[in-house]
Coordinates of C-alpha atoms in Angstrom, one line a residue:
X285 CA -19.7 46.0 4.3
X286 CA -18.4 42.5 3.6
X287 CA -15.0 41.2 3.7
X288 CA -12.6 41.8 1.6
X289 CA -12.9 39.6 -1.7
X290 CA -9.8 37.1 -0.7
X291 CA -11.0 37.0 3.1
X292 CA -14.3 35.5 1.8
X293 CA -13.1 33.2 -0.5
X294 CA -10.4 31.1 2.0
X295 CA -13.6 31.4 5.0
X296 CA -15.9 29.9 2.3
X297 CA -13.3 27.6 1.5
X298 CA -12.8 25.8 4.7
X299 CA -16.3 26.5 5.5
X300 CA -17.5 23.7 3.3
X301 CA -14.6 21.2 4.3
X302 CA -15.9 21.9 8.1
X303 CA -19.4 21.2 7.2
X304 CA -17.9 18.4 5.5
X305 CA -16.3 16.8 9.0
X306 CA -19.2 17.8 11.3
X307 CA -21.2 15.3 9.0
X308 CA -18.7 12.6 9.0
X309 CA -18.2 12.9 13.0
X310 CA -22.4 13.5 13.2
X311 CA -22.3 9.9 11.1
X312 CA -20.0 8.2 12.8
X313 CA -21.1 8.8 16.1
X314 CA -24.8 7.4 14.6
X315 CA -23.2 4.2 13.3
X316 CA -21.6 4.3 17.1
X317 CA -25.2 5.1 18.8
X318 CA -24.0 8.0 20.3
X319 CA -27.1 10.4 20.6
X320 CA -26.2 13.9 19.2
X321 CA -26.6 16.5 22.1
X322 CA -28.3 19.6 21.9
X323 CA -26.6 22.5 20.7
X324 CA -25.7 24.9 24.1
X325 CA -26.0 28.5 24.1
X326 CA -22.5 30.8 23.6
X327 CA -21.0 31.8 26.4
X328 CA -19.6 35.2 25.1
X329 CA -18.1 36.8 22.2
X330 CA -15.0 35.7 23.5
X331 CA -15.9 31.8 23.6
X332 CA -16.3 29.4 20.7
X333 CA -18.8 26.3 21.2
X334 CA -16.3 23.8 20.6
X335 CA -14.0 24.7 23.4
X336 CA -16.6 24.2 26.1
X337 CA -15.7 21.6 28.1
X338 CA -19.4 19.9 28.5
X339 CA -19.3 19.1 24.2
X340 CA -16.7 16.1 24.1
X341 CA -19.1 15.6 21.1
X342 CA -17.8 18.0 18.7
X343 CA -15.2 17.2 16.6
X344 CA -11.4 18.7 16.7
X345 CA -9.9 20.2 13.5
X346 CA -6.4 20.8 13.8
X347 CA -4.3 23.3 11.2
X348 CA -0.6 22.7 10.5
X349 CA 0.9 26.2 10.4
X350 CA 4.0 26.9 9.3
X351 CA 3.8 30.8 9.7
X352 CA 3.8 31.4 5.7
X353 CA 0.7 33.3 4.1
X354 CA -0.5 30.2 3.3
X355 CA -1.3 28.8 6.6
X356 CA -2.0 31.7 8.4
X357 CA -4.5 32.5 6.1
X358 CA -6.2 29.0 6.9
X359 CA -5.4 29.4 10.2
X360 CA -7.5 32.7 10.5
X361 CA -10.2 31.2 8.5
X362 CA -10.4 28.1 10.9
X363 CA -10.8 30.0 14.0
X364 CA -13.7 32.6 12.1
X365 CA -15.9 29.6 11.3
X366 CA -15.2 27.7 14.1
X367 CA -16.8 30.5 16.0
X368 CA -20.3 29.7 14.1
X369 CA -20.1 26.1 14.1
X370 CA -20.1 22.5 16.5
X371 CA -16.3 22.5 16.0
X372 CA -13.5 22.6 17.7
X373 CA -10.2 24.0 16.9
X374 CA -6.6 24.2 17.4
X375 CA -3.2 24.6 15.5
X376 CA 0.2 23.0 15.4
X377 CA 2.9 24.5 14.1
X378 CA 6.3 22.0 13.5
X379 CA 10.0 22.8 14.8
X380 CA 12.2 21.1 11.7
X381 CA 15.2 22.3 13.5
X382 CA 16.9 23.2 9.7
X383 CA 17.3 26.9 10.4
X384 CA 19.0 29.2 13.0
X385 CA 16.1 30.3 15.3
X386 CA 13.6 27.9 14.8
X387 CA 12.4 26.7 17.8
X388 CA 11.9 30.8 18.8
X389 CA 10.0 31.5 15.0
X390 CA 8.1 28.1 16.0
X391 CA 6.9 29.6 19.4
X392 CA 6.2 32.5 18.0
X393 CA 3.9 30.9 15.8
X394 CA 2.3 28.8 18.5
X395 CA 1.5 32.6 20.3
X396 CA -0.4 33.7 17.2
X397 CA -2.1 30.2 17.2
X398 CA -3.3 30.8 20.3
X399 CA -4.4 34.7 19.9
X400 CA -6.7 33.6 17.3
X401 CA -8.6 31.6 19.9
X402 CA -7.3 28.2 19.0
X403 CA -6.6 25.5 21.3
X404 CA -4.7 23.5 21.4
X405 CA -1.5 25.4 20.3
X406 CA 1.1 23.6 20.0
X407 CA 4.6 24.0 18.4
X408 CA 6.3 20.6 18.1
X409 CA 10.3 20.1 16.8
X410 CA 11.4 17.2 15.1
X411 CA 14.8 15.8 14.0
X412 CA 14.9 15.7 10.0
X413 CA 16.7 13.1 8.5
X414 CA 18.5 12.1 5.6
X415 CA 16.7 9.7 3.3
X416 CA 15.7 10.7 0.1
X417 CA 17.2 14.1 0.5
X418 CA 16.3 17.2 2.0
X419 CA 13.1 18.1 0.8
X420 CA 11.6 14.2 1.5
X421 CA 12.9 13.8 4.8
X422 CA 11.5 17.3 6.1
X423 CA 8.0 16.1 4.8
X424 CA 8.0 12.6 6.3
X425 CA 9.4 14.2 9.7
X426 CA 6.5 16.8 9.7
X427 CA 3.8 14.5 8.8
X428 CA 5.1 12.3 11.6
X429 CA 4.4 14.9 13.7
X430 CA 1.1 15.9 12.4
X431 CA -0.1 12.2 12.4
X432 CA 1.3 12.1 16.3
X433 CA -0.5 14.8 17.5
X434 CA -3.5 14.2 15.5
X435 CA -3.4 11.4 17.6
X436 CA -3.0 12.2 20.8
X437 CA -5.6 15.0 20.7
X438 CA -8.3 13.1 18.9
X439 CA -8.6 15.4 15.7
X440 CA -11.1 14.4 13.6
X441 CA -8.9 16.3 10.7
X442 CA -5.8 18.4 9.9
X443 CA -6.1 20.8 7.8
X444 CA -3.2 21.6 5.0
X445 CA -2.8 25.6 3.3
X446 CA -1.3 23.9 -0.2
X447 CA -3.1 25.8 -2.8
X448 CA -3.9 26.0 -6.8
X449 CA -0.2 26.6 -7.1
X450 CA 1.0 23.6 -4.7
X451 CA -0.7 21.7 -7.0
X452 CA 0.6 22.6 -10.3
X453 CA 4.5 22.3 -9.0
X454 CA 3.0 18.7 -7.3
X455 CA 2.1 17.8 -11.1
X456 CA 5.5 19.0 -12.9
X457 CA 7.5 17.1 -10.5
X458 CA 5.7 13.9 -11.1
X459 CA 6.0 14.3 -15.1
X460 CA 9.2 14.9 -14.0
X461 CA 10.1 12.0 -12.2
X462 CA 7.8 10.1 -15.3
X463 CA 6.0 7.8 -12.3
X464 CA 2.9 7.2 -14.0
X465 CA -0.6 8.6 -13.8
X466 CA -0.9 8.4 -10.1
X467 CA 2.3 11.2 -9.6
X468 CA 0.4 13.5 -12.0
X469 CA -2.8 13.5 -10.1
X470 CA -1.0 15.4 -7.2
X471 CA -2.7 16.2 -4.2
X472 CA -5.8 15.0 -2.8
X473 CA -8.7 17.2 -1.1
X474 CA -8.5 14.5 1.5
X475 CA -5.6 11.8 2.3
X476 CA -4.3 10.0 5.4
X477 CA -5.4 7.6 7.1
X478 CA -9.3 8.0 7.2
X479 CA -9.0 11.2 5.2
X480 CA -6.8 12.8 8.1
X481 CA -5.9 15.6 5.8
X482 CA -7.9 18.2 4.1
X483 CA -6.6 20.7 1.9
X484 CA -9.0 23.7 1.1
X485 CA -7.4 26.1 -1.0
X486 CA -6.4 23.9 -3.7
X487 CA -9.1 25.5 -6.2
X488 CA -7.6 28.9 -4.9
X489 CA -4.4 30.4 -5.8
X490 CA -1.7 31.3 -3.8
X491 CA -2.0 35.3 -4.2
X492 CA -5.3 35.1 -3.0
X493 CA -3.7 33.7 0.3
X494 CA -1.7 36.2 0.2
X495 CA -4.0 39.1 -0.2
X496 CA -6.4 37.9 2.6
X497 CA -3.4 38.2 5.0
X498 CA -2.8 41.7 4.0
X499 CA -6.5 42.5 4.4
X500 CA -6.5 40.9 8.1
X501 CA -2.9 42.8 9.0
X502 CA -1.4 39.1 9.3
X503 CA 1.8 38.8 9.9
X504 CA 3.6 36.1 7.6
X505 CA 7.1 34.6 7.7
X506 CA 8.8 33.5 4.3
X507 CA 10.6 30.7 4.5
X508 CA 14.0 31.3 3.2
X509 CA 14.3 28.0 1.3
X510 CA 11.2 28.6 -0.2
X511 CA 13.0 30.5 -2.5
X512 CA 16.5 28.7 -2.3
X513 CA 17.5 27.2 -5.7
X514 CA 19.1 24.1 -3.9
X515 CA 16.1 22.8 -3.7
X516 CA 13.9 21.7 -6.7
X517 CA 10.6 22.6 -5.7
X518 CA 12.0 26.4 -5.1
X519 CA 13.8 26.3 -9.0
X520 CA 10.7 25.0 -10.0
X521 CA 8.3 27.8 -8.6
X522 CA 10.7 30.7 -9.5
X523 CA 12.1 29.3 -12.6
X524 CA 9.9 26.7 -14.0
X525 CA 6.8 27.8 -13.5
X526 CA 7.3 31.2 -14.5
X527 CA 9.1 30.0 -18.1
X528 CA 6.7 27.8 -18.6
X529 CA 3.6 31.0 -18.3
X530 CA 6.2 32.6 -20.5
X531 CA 6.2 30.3 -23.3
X532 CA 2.8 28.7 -23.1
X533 CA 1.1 32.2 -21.6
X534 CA -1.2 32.4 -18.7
X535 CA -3.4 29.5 -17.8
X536 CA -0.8 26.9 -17.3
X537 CA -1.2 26.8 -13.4
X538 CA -4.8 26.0 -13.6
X539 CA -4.0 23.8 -16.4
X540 CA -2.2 21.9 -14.3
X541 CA -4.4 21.8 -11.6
X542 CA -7.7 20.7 -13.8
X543 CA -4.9 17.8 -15.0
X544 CA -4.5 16.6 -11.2
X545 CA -8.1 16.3 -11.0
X546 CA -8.9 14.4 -14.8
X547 CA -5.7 12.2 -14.0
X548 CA -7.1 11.3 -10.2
X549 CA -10.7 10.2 -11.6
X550 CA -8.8 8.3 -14.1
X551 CA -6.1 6.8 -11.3
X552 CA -9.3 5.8 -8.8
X553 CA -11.1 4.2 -11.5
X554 CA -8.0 1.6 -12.7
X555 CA -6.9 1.0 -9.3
X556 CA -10.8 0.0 -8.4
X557 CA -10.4 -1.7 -11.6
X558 CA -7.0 -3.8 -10.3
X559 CA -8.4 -4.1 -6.4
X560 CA -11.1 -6.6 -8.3
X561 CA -8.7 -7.7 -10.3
X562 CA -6.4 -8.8 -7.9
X563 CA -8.9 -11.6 -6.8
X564 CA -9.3 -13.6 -10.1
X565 CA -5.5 -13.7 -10.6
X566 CA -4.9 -15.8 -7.9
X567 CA -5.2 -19.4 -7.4
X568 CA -6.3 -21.4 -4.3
X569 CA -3.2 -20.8 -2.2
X570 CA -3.3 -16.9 -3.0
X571 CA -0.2 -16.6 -5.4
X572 CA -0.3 -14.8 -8.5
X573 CA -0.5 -16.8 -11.7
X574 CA 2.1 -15.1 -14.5
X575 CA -0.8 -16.1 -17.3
X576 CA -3.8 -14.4 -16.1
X577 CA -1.5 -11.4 -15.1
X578 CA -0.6 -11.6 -18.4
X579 CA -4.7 -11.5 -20.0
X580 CA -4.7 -8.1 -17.7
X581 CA -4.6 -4.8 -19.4
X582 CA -0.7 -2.8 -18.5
X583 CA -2.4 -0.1 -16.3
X584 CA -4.5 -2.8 -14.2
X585 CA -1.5 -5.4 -14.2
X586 CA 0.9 -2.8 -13.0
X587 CA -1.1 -1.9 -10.0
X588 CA -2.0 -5.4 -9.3
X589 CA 2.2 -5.8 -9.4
X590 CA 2.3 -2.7 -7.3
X591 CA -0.2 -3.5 -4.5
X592 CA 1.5 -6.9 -4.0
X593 CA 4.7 -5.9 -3.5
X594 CA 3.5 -3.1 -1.0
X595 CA 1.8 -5.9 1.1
X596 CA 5.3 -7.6 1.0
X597 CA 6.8 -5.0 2.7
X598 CA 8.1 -2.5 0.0
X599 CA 7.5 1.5 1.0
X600 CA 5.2 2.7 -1.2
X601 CA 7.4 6.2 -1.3
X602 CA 10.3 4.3 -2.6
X603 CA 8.4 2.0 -4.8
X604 CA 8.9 3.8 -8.4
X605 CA 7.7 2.8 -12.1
X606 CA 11.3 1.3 -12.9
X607 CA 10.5 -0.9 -10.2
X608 CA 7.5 -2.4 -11.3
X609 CA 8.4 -1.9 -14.7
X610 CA 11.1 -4.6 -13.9
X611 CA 8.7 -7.0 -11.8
X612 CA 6.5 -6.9 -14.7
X613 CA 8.9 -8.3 -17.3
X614 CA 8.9 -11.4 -14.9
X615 CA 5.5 -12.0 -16.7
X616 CA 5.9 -10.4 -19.7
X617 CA 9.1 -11.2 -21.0
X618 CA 10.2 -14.0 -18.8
X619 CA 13.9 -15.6 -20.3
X620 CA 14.8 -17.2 -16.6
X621 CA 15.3 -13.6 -15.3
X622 CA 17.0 -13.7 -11.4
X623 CA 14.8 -12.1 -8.7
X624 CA 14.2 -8.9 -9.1
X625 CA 15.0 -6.9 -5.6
X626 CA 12.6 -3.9 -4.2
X627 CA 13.1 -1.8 -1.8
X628 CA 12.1 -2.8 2.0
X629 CA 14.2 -6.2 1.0
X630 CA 11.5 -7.5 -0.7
X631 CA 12.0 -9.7 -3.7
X632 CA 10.0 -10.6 -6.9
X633 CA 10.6 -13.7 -8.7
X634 CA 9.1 -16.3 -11.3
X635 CA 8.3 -20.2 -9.9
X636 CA 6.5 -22.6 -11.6
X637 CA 4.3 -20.0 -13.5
X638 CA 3.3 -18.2 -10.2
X639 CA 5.0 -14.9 -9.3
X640 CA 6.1 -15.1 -5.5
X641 CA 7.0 -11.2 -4.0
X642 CA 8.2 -11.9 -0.6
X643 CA 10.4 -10.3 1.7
X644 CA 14.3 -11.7 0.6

């Protein structure tokens, strides 16, 4: 007899993104002439190829476990198929510090890491900020640490449990914040630098996560504040969401999540598109010239605008559509405007029919 239903589908799952890195790392090492090395025999039942010490050749995969269904579920799915494949695996769970206990929930977490036969298994605290609230500073704090210990263990990829219904929140949020077709293309299967993160459940829902942890006697922890209205991703998923299904009926999740996917094609085509375009609206000394901007299409121009004033200096997470918007009307409805200001004190401003975007 077979898995249970759920069990399969998250092994299949990360399965294919695994086969996906083993070739990347298999390629890589060809365009580096490093000769692949026979594949050695397992030592036990208790061993897992990648962890022998004689096969630096074999990629690490790391998963970032919070503890939740979500990421336990990937988590026992990584160490499964590592177990079959030239792959190594490990976990790292992240400390945020927000809640009373932490650091002994994040250790904890790390022990489970480890029972599964991962390695490294590491639980890692971080201090959490301030800017751009709560929910934004715990994310740039954790992906800090992600992109830190990615680092110093050499992972060939991290692996992220956001699922189907990740995805459709992800979406809402960007209509929400009305930043264009970028925000509503959500998450990627891969992002980071090099495609660092890899996200395999995000054709699966988040019951089906669920329901493989009950059918491997897994034991989850629920993040309080996943459910604490102070913060808008939590009123979304148990307020939103569920009004929306009400109103609209079932189907709006995976709606949503077949709109991240038509809106992404959409977003890497234009920005392909203004990546080419950026070259012929230049002239000799590399400035932008206001009148071929002009010629350009809005979608194409915008991210030409955009893609300038990130090279300036701006953050691209505090770069928002107002902000171009307003660059924008420096060369489509130029009446002597002042510089416009972005963030990362960079300033846009109209000379001589060239737009300059410099740090101020």
């Amino acid at each position: 007899m077979g898995p249970h239903p759920a069990v399969a589908a998250i092994r299949l799952a990360v399965r294919r993104v695994l086969h996906d890195v083993i070739a990347e790392h298999a390629e890589q090492n060809e365009r580096a002439g490093h000769a692949p090395r026979p594949a050695l025999a397992r030592a036990g039942a208790g061993s897992r190829l990648g962890t022998l010490p004689d096969r630096p050749d074999t990629p690490l995969v790391l998963v970032a476990c919070s503890g939740g269904a979500d990421s336990m579920a990937l988590a026992s799915a990584l160490a499964f198929e590592a177990r079959k494949l030239p792959v190594r695996a490990g976990g790292i769970t992240v400390d945020h510090g927000l809640q009373d206990g932490s650091d002994t929930r994040a250790a904890e977490v790390a022990a489970r890491l480890a029972a599964m036969d991962l390695g490294p298994a590491e639980a890692v605290a971080v201090h959490v900020g301030r800017e751009g609230g709560p929910e934004a500073a715990a994310r740039d704090a954790r992906y800090a640490a992600l992109d830190a210990a990615a680092e110093r263990h050499g992972a060939a990829a991290v692996l992220l449990g956001h699922t189907r219904d990740d995805q459709a929140e992800t979406v809402l949020l960007g209509l929400a914040r009305g930043s264009g077709i970028r925000s509503l293309s959500g998450m990627a299967a891969a992002s980071g630098p090099a495609g660092r993160y890899r996200r395999p459940f995000l054709q699966l829902d988040r019951q089906t996560a669920r329901t493989a942890c009950l059918a491997q006697s897994l034991p989850v922890w629920d993040d309080p504040h996943n459910i604490d209205p102070a913060y808008t991703r939590s009123r979304l998923r148990h307020e939103g969401l569920p009004a929306l299904e009400k109103a609209l009926g079932k189907g709006v999740v995976e709606a949503l999540a077949r709109t991240a996917q038509l809106s992404r094609d959409d977003a890497d085509a234009l920005d392909t598109w203004a990546a080419a375009a950026d070259r012929d609206v230049r002239d000799d000394a590399g400035r932008l010239e206001c009148a071929k901007l002009y010629a350009l299409p809005p979608a194409v121009r915008r991210r030409v605008l955009r893609r300038a004033a990130i090279e300036a200096g701006s953050p691209a997470g505090s770069l928002f559509a107002r902000h171009i918007e307003e660059v924008d009307r420096l060369v489509t409805g130029w009446r002597g405007q002042q510089a416009i200001n972005l963030p990362g004190r960079v300033e846009a401003l109209r000379q001589g029919g060239r737009l300059v975007i410099r740090q101020s």
